N, CA, C and O atoms as a MOPAC input file, in Angstrom:
PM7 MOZYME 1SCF
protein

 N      0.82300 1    -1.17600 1     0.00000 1
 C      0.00000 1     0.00000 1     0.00000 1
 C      0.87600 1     1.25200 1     0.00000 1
 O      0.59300 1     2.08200 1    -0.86400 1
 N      1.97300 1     1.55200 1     0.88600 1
 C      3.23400 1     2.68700 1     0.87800 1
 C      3.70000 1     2.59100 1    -0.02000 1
 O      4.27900 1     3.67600 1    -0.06800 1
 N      4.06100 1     1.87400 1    -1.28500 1
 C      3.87900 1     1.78400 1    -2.55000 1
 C      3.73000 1     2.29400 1    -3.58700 1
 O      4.36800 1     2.99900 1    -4.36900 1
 N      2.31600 1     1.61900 1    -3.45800 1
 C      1.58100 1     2.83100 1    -4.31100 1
 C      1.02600 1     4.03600 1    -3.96900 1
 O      0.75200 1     4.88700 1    -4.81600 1
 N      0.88300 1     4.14300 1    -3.08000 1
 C      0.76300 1     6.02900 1    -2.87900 1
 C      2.38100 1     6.52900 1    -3.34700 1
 O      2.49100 1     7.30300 1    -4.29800 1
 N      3.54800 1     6.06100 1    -2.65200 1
 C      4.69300 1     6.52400 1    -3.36900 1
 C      4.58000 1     6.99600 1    -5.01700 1
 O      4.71600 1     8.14200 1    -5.44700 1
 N      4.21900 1     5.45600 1    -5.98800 1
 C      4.44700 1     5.86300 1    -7.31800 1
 C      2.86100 1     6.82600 1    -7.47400 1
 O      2.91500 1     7.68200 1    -8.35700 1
 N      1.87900 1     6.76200 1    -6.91000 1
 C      1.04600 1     7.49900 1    -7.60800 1
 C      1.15700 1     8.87400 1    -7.14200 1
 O      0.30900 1     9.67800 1    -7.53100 1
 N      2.35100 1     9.35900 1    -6.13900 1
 C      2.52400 1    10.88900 1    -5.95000 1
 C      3.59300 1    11.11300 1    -6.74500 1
 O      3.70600 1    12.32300 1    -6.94300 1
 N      4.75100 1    10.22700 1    -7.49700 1
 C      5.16800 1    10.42400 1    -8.03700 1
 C      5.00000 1    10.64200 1    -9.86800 1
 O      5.79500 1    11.19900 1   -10.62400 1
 N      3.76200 1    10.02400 1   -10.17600 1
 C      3.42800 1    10.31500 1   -11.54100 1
 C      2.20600 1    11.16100 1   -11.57300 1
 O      1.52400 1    11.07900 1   -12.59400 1
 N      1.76800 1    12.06400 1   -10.50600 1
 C      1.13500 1    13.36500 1   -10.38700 1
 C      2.40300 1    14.22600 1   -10.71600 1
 O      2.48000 1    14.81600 1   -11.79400 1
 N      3.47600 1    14.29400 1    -9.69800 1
 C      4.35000 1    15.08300 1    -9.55600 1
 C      4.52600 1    15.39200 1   -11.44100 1
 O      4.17400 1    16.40900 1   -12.03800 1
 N      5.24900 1    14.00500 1   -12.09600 1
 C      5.17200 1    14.11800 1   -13.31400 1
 C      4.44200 1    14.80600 1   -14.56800 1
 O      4.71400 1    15.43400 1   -15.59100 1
 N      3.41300 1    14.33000 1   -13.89800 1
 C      2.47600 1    15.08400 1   -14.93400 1
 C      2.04100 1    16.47900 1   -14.84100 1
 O      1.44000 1    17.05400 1   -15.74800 1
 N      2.41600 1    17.10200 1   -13.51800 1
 C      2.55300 1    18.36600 1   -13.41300 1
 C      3.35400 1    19.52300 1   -14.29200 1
 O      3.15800 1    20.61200 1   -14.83300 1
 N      4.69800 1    18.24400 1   -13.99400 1
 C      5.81900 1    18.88600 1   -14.77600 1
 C      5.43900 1    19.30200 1   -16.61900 1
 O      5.75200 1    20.32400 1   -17.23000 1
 N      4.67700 1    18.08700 1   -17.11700 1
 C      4.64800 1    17.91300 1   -18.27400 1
 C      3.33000 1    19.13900 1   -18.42300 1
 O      3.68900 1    19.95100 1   -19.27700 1
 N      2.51300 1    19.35400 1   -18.08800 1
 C      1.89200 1    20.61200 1   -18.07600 1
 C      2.30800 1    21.95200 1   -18.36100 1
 O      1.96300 1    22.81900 1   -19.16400 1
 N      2.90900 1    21.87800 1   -17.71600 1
 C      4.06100 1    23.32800 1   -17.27900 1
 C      5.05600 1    23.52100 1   -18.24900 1
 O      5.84900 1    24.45200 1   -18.11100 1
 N      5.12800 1    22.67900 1   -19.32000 1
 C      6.08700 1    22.49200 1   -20.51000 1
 C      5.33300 1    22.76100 1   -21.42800 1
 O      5.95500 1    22.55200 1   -22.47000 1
 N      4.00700 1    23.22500 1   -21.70600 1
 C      2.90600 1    22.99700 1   -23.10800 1
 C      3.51200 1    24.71000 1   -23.87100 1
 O      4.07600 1    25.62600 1   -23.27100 1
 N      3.24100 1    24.65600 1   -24.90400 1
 C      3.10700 1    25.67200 1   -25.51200 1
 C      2.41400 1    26.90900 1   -25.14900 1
 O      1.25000 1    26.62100 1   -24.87200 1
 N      2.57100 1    27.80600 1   -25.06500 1
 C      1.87800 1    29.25800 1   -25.34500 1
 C      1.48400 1    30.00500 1   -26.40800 1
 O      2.58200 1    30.41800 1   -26.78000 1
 N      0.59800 1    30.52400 1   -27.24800 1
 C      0.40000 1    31.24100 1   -27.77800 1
 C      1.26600 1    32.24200 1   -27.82200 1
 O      1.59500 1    32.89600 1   -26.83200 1
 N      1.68800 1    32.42100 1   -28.97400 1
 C      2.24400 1    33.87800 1   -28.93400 1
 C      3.86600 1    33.92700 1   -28.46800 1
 O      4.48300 1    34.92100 1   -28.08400 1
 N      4.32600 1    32.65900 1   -28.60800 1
 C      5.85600 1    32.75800 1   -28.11200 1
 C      6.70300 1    33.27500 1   -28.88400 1
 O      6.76200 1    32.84300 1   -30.03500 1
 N      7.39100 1    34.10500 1   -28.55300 1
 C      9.16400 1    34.69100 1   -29.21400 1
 C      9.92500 1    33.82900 1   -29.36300 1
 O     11.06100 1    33.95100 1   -29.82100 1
 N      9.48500 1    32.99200 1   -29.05200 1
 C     10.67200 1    31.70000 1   -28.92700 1
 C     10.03400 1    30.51700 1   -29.13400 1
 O      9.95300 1    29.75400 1   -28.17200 1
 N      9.46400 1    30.13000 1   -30.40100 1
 C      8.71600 1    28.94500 1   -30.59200 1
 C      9.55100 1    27.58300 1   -30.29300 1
 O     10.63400 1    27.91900 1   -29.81500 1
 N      9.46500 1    26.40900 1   -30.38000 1
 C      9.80800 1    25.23800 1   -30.57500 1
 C     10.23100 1    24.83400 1   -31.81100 1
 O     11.23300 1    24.14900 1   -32.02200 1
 N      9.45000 1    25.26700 1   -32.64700 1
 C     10.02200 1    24.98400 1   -34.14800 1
 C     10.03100 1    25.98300 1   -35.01100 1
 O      8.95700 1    26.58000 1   -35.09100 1
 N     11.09100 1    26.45200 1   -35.84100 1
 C     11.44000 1    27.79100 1   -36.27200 1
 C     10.28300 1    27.59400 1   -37.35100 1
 O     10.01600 1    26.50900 1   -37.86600 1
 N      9.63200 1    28.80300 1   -37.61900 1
 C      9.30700 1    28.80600 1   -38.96300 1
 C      9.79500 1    29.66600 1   -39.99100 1
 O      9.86000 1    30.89400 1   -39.93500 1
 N     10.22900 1    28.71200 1   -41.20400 1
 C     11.38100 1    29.12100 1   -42.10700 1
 C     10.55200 1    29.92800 1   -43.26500 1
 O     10.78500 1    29.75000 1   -44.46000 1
 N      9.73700 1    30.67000 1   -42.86500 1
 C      9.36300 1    31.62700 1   -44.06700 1
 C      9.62100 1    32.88400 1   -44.08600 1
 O      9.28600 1    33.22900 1   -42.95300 1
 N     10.01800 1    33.85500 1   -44.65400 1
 C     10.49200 1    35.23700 1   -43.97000 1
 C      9.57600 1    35.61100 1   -43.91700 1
 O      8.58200 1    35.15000 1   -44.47700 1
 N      9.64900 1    36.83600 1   -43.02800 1
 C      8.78700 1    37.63700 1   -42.58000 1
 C      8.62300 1    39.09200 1   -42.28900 1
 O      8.95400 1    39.37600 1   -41.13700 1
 N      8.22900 1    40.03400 1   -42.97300 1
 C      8.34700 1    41.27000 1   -43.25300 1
 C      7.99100 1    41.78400 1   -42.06400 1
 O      6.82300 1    41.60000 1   -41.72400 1
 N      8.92300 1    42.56900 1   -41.12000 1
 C      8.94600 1    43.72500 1   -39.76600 1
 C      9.32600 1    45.14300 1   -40.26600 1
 O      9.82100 1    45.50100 1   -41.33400 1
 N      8.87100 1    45.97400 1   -38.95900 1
 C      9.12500 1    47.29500 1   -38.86900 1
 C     10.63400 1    47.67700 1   -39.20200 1
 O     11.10300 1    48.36000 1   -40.11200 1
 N     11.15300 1    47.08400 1   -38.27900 1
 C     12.66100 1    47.54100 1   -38.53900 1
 C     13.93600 1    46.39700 1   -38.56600 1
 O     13.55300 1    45.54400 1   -37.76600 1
 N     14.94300 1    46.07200 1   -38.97100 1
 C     15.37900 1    45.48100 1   -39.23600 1
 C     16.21200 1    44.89700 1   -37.71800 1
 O     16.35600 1    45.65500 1   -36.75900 1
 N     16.57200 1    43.84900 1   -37.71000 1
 C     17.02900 1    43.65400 1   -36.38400 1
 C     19.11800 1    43.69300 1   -36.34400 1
 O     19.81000 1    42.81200 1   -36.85400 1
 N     19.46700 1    44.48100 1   -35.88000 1
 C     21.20900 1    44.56700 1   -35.93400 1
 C     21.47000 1    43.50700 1   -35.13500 1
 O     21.02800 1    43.21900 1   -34.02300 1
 N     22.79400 1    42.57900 1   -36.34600 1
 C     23.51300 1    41.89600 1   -35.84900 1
 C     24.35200 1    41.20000 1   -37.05700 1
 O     24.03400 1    41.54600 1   -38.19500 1
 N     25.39100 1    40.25500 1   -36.90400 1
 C     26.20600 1    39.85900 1   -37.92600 1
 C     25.03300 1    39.07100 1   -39.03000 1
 O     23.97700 1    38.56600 1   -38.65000 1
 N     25.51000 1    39.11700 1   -40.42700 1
 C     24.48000 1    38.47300 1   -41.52000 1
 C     25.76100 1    37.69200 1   -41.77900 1
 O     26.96900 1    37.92400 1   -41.84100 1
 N     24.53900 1    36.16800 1   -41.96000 1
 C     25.90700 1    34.91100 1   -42.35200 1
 C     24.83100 1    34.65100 1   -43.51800 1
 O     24.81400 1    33.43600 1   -43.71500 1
 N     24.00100 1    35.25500 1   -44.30000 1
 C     23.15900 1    34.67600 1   -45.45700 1
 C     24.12900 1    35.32300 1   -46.75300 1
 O     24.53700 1    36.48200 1   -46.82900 1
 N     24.34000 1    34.29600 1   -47.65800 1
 C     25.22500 1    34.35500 1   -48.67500 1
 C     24.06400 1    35.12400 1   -49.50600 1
 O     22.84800 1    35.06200 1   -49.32700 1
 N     24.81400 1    35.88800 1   -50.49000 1
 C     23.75200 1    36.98900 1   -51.93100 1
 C     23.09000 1    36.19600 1   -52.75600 1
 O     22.23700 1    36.69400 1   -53.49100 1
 N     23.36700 1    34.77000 1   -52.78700 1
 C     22.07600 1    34.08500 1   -53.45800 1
 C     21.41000 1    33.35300 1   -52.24400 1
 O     20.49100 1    32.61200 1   -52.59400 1
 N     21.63300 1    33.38300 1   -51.03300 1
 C     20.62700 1    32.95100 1   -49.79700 1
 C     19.42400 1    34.07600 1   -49.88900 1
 O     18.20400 1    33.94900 1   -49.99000 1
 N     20.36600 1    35.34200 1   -49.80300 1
 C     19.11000 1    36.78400 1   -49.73400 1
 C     18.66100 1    36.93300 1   -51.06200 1
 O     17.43600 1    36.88400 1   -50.96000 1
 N     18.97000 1    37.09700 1   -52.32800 1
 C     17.90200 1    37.14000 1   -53.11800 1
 C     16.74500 1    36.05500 1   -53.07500 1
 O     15.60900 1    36.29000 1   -53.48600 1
 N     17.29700 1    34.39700 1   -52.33800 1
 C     16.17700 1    33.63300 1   -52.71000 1
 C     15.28700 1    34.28100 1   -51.74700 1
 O     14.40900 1    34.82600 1   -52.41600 1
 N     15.05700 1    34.51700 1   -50.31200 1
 C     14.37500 1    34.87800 1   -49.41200 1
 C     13.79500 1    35.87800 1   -49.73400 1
 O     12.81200 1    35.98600 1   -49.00100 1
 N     13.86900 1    36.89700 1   -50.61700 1
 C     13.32500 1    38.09200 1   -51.36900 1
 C     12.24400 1    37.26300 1   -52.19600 1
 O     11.03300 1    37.10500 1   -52.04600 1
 N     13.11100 1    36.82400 1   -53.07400 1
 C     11.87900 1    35.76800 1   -53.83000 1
 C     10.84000 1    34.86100 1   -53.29100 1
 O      9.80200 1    34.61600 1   -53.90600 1
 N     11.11800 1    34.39700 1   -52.20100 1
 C      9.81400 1    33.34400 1   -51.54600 1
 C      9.16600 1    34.37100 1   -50.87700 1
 O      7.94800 1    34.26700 1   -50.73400 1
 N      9.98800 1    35.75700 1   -50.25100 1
 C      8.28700 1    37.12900 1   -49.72500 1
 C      8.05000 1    37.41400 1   -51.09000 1
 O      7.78300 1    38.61600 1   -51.09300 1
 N      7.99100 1    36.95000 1   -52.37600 1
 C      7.10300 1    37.65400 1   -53.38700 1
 C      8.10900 1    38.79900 1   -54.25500 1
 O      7.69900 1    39.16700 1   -55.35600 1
 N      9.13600 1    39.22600 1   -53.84700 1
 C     10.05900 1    40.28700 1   -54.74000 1
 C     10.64100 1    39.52700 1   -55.75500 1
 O     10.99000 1    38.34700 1   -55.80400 1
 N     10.69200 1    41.00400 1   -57.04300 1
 C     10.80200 1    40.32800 1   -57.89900 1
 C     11.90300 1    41.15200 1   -58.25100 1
 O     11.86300 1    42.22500 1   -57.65000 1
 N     12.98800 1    41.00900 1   -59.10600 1
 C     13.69100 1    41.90900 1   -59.74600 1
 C     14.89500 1    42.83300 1   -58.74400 1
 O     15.25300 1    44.00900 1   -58.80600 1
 N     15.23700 1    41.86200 1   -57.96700 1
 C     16.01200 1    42.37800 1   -56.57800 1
 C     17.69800 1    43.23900 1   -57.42400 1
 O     18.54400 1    42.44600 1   -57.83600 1
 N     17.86900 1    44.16600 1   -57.51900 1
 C     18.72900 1    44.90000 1   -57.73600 1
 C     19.22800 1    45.57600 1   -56.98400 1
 O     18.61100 1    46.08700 1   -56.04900 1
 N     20.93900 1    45.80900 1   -57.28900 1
 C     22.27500 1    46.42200 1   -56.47500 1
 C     22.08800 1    45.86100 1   -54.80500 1
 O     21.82500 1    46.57700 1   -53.83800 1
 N     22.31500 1    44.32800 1   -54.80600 1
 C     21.89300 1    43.91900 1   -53.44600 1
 C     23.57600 1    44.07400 1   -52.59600 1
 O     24.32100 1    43.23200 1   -53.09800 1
 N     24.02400 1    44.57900 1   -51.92200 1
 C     24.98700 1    44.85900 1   -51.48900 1
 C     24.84100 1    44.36100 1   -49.69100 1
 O     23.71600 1    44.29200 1   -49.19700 1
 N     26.07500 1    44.04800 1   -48.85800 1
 C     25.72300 1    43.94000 1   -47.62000 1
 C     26.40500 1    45.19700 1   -47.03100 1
 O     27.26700 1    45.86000 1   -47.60900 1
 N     25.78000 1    45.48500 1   -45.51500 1
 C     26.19800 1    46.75500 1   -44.93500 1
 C     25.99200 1    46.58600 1   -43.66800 1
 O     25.13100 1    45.73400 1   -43.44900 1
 N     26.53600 1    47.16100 1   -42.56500 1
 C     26.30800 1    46.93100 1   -41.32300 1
 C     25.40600 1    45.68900 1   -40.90700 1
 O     24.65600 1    45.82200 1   -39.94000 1
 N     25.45300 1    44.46900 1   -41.61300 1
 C     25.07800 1    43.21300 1   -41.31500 1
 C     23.45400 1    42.83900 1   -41.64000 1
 O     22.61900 1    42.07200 1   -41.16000 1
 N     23.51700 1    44.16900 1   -43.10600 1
 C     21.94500 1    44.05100 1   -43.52700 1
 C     22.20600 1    43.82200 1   -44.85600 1
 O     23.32000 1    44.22900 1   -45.18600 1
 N     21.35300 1    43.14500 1   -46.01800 1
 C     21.71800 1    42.71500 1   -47.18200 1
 C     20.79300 1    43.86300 1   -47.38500 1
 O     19.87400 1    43.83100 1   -46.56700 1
 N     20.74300 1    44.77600 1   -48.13700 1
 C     19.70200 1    45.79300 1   -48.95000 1
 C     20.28200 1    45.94600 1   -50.46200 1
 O     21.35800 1    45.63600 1   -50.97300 1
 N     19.03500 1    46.59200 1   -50.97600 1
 C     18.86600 1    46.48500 1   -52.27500 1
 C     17.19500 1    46.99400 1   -53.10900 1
 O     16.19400 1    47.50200 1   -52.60300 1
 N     17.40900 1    46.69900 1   -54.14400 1
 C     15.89900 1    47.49300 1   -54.68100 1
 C     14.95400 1    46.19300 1   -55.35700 1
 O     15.57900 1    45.26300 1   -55.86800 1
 N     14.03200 1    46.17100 1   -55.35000 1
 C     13.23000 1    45.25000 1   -55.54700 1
 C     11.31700 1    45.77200 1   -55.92100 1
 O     10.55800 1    46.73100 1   -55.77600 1
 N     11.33500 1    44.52500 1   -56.40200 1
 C      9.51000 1    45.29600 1   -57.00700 1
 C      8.81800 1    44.33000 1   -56.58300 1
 O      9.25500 1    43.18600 1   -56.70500 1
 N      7.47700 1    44.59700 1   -55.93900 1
 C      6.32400 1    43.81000 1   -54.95600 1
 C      5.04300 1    44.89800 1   -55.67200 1
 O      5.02700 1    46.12300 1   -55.79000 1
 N      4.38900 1    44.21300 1   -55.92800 1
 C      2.91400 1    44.38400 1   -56.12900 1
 C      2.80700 1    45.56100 1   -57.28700 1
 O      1.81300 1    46.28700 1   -57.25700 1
 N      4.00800 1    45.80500 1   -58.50400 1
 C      4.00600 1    46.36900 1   -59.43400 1
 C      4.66100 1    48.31500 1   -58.78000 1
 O      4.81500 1    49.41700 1   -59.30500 1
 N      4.83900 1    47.69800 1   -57.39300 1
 C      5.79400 1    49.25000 1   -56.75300 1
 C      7.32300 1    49.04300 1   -56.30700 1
 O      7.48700 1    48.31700 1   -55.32700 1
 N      8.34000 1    49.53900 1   -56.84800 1
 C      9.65000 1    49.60500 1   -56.34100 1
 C      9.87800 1    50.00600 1   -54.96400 1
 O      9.64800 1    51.04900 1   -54.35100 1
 N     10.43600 1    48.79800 1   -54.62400 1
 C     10.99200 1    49.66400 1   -52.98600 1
 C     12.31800 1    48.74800 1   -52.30700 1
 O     12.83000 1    47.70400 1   -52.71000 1
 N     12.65900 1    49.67300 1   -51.01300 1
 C     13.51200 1    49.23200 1   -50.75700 1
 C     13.86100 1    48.19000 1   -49.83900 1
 O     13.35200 1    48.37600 1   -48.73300 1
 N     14.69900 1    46.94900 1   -49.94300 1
 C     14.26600 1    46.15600 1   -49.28200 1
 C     15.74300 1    45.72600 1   -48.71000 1
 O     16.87300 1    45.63500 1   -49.19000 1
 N     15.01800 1    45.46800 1   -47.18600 1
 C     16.78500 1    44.87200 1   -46.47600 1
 C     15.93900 1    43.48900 1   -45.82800 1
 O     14.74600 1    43.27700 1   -45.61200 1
 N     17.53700 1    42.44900 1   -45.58500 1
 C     17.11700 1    41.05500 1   -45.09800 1
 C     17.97600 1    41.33200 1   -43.91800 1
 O     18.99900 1    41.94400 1   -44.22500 1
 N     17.83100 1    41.00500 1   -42.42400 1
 C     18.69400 1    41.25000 1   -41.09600 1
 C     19.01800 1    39.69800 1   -41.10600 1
 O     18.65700 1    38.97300 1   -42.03300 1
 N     19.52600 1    39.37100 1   -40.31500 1
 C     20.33600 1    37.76200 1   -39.91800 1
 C     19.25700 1    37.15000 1   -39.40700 1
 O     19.13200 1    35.92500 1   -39.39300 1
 N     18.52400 1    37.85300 1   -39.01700 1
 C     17.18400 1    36.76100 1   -38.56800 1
 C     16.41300 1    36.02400 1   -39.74900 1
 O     15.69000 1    35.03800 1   -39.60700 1
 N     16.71900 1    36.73400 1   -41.03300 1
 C     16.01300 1    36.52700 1   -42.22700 1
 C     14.85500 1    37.33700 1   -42.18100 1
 O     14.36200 1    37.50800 1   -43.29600 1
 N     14.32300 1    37.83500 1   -41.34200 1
 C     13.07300 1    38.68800 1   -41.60600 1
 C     13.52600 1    40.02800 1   -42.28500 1
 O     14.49300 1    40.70100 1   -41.93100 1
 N     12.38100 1    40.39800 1   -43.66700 1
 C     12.54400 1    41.08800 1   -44.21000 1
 C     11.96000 1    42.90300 1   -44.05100 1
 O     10.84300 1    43.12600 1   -43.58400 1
 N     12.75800 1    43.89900 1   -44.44200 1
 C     11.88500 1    44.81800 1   -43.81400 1
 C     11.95300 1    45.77100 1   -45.61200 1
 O     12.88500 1    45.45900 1   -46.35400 1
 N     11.48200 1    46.26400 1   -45.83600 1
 C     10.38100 1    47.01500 1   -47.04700 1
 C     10.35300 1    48.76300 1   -46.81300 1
 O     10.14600 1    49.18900 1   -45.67700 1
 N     10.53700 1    49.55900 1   -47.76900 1
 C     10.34200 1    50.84100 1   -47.60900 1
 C     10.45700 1    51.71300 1   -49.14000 1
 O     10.29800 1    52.93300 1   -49.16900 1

C-alpha cells in the first residue's frame, strides 16, 4: 500500500511537470522555427551569415521580384526590388526577416 501512494505521488508530480512544458500562444521563442520570412518594422542589428544568393532567394519566396544592387552593410543585405508592381527598398537582417520601404 506505501507503494503505491509513493508511485502514484510520483506520476502526479510528473504530470505536473509535463503541463508546465505545453506551448503558449504567442511565443518569441517557438519550438520549431518557422522558415518563411517575414516582413517587420525595422530590421534587427547583428552579424548576416546569409550568402547573396541565400538573400535574393528569401526576397523571392516574400514575393520580390527583380532584386537589384543587393549589397551587404552593417550586417543588412539591402537592395531594390519590385512587390505588387511598386519599387521599394528592401533589407534582409540575420534573422532573415525582411523589412520594405
Amino acid at each position: 500500500m506505501k507503494r503505491f501512494v509513493i508511485a502514484a505521488a510520483a506520476m502526479t508530480l510528473c504530470a505536473g511537470g509535463a503541463m508546465a512544458q505545453s506551448h503558449q500562444a504567442g511565443s518569441h521563442n517557438p519550438a520549431v522555427k518557422n522558415g518563411a520570412p517575414h516582413t517587420i518594422a525595422a530590421p534587427a542589428k547583428g552579424a548576416n551569415s546569409f550568402t547573396e544568393d541565400q538573400a535574393r532567394g528569401r526576397f523571392a519566396k516574400a514575393g520580390y521580384t527583380g532584386v537589384t544592387k543587393l549589397t551587404k552593410r552593417d550586417g543588412l543585405w539591402q537592395g531594390s526590388a519590385m512587390k505588387g508592381g511598386k519599387r521599394a527598398t528592401v533589407m534582409l537582417d540575420y534573422k532573415g526577416n525582411i523589412t520594405a520601404r
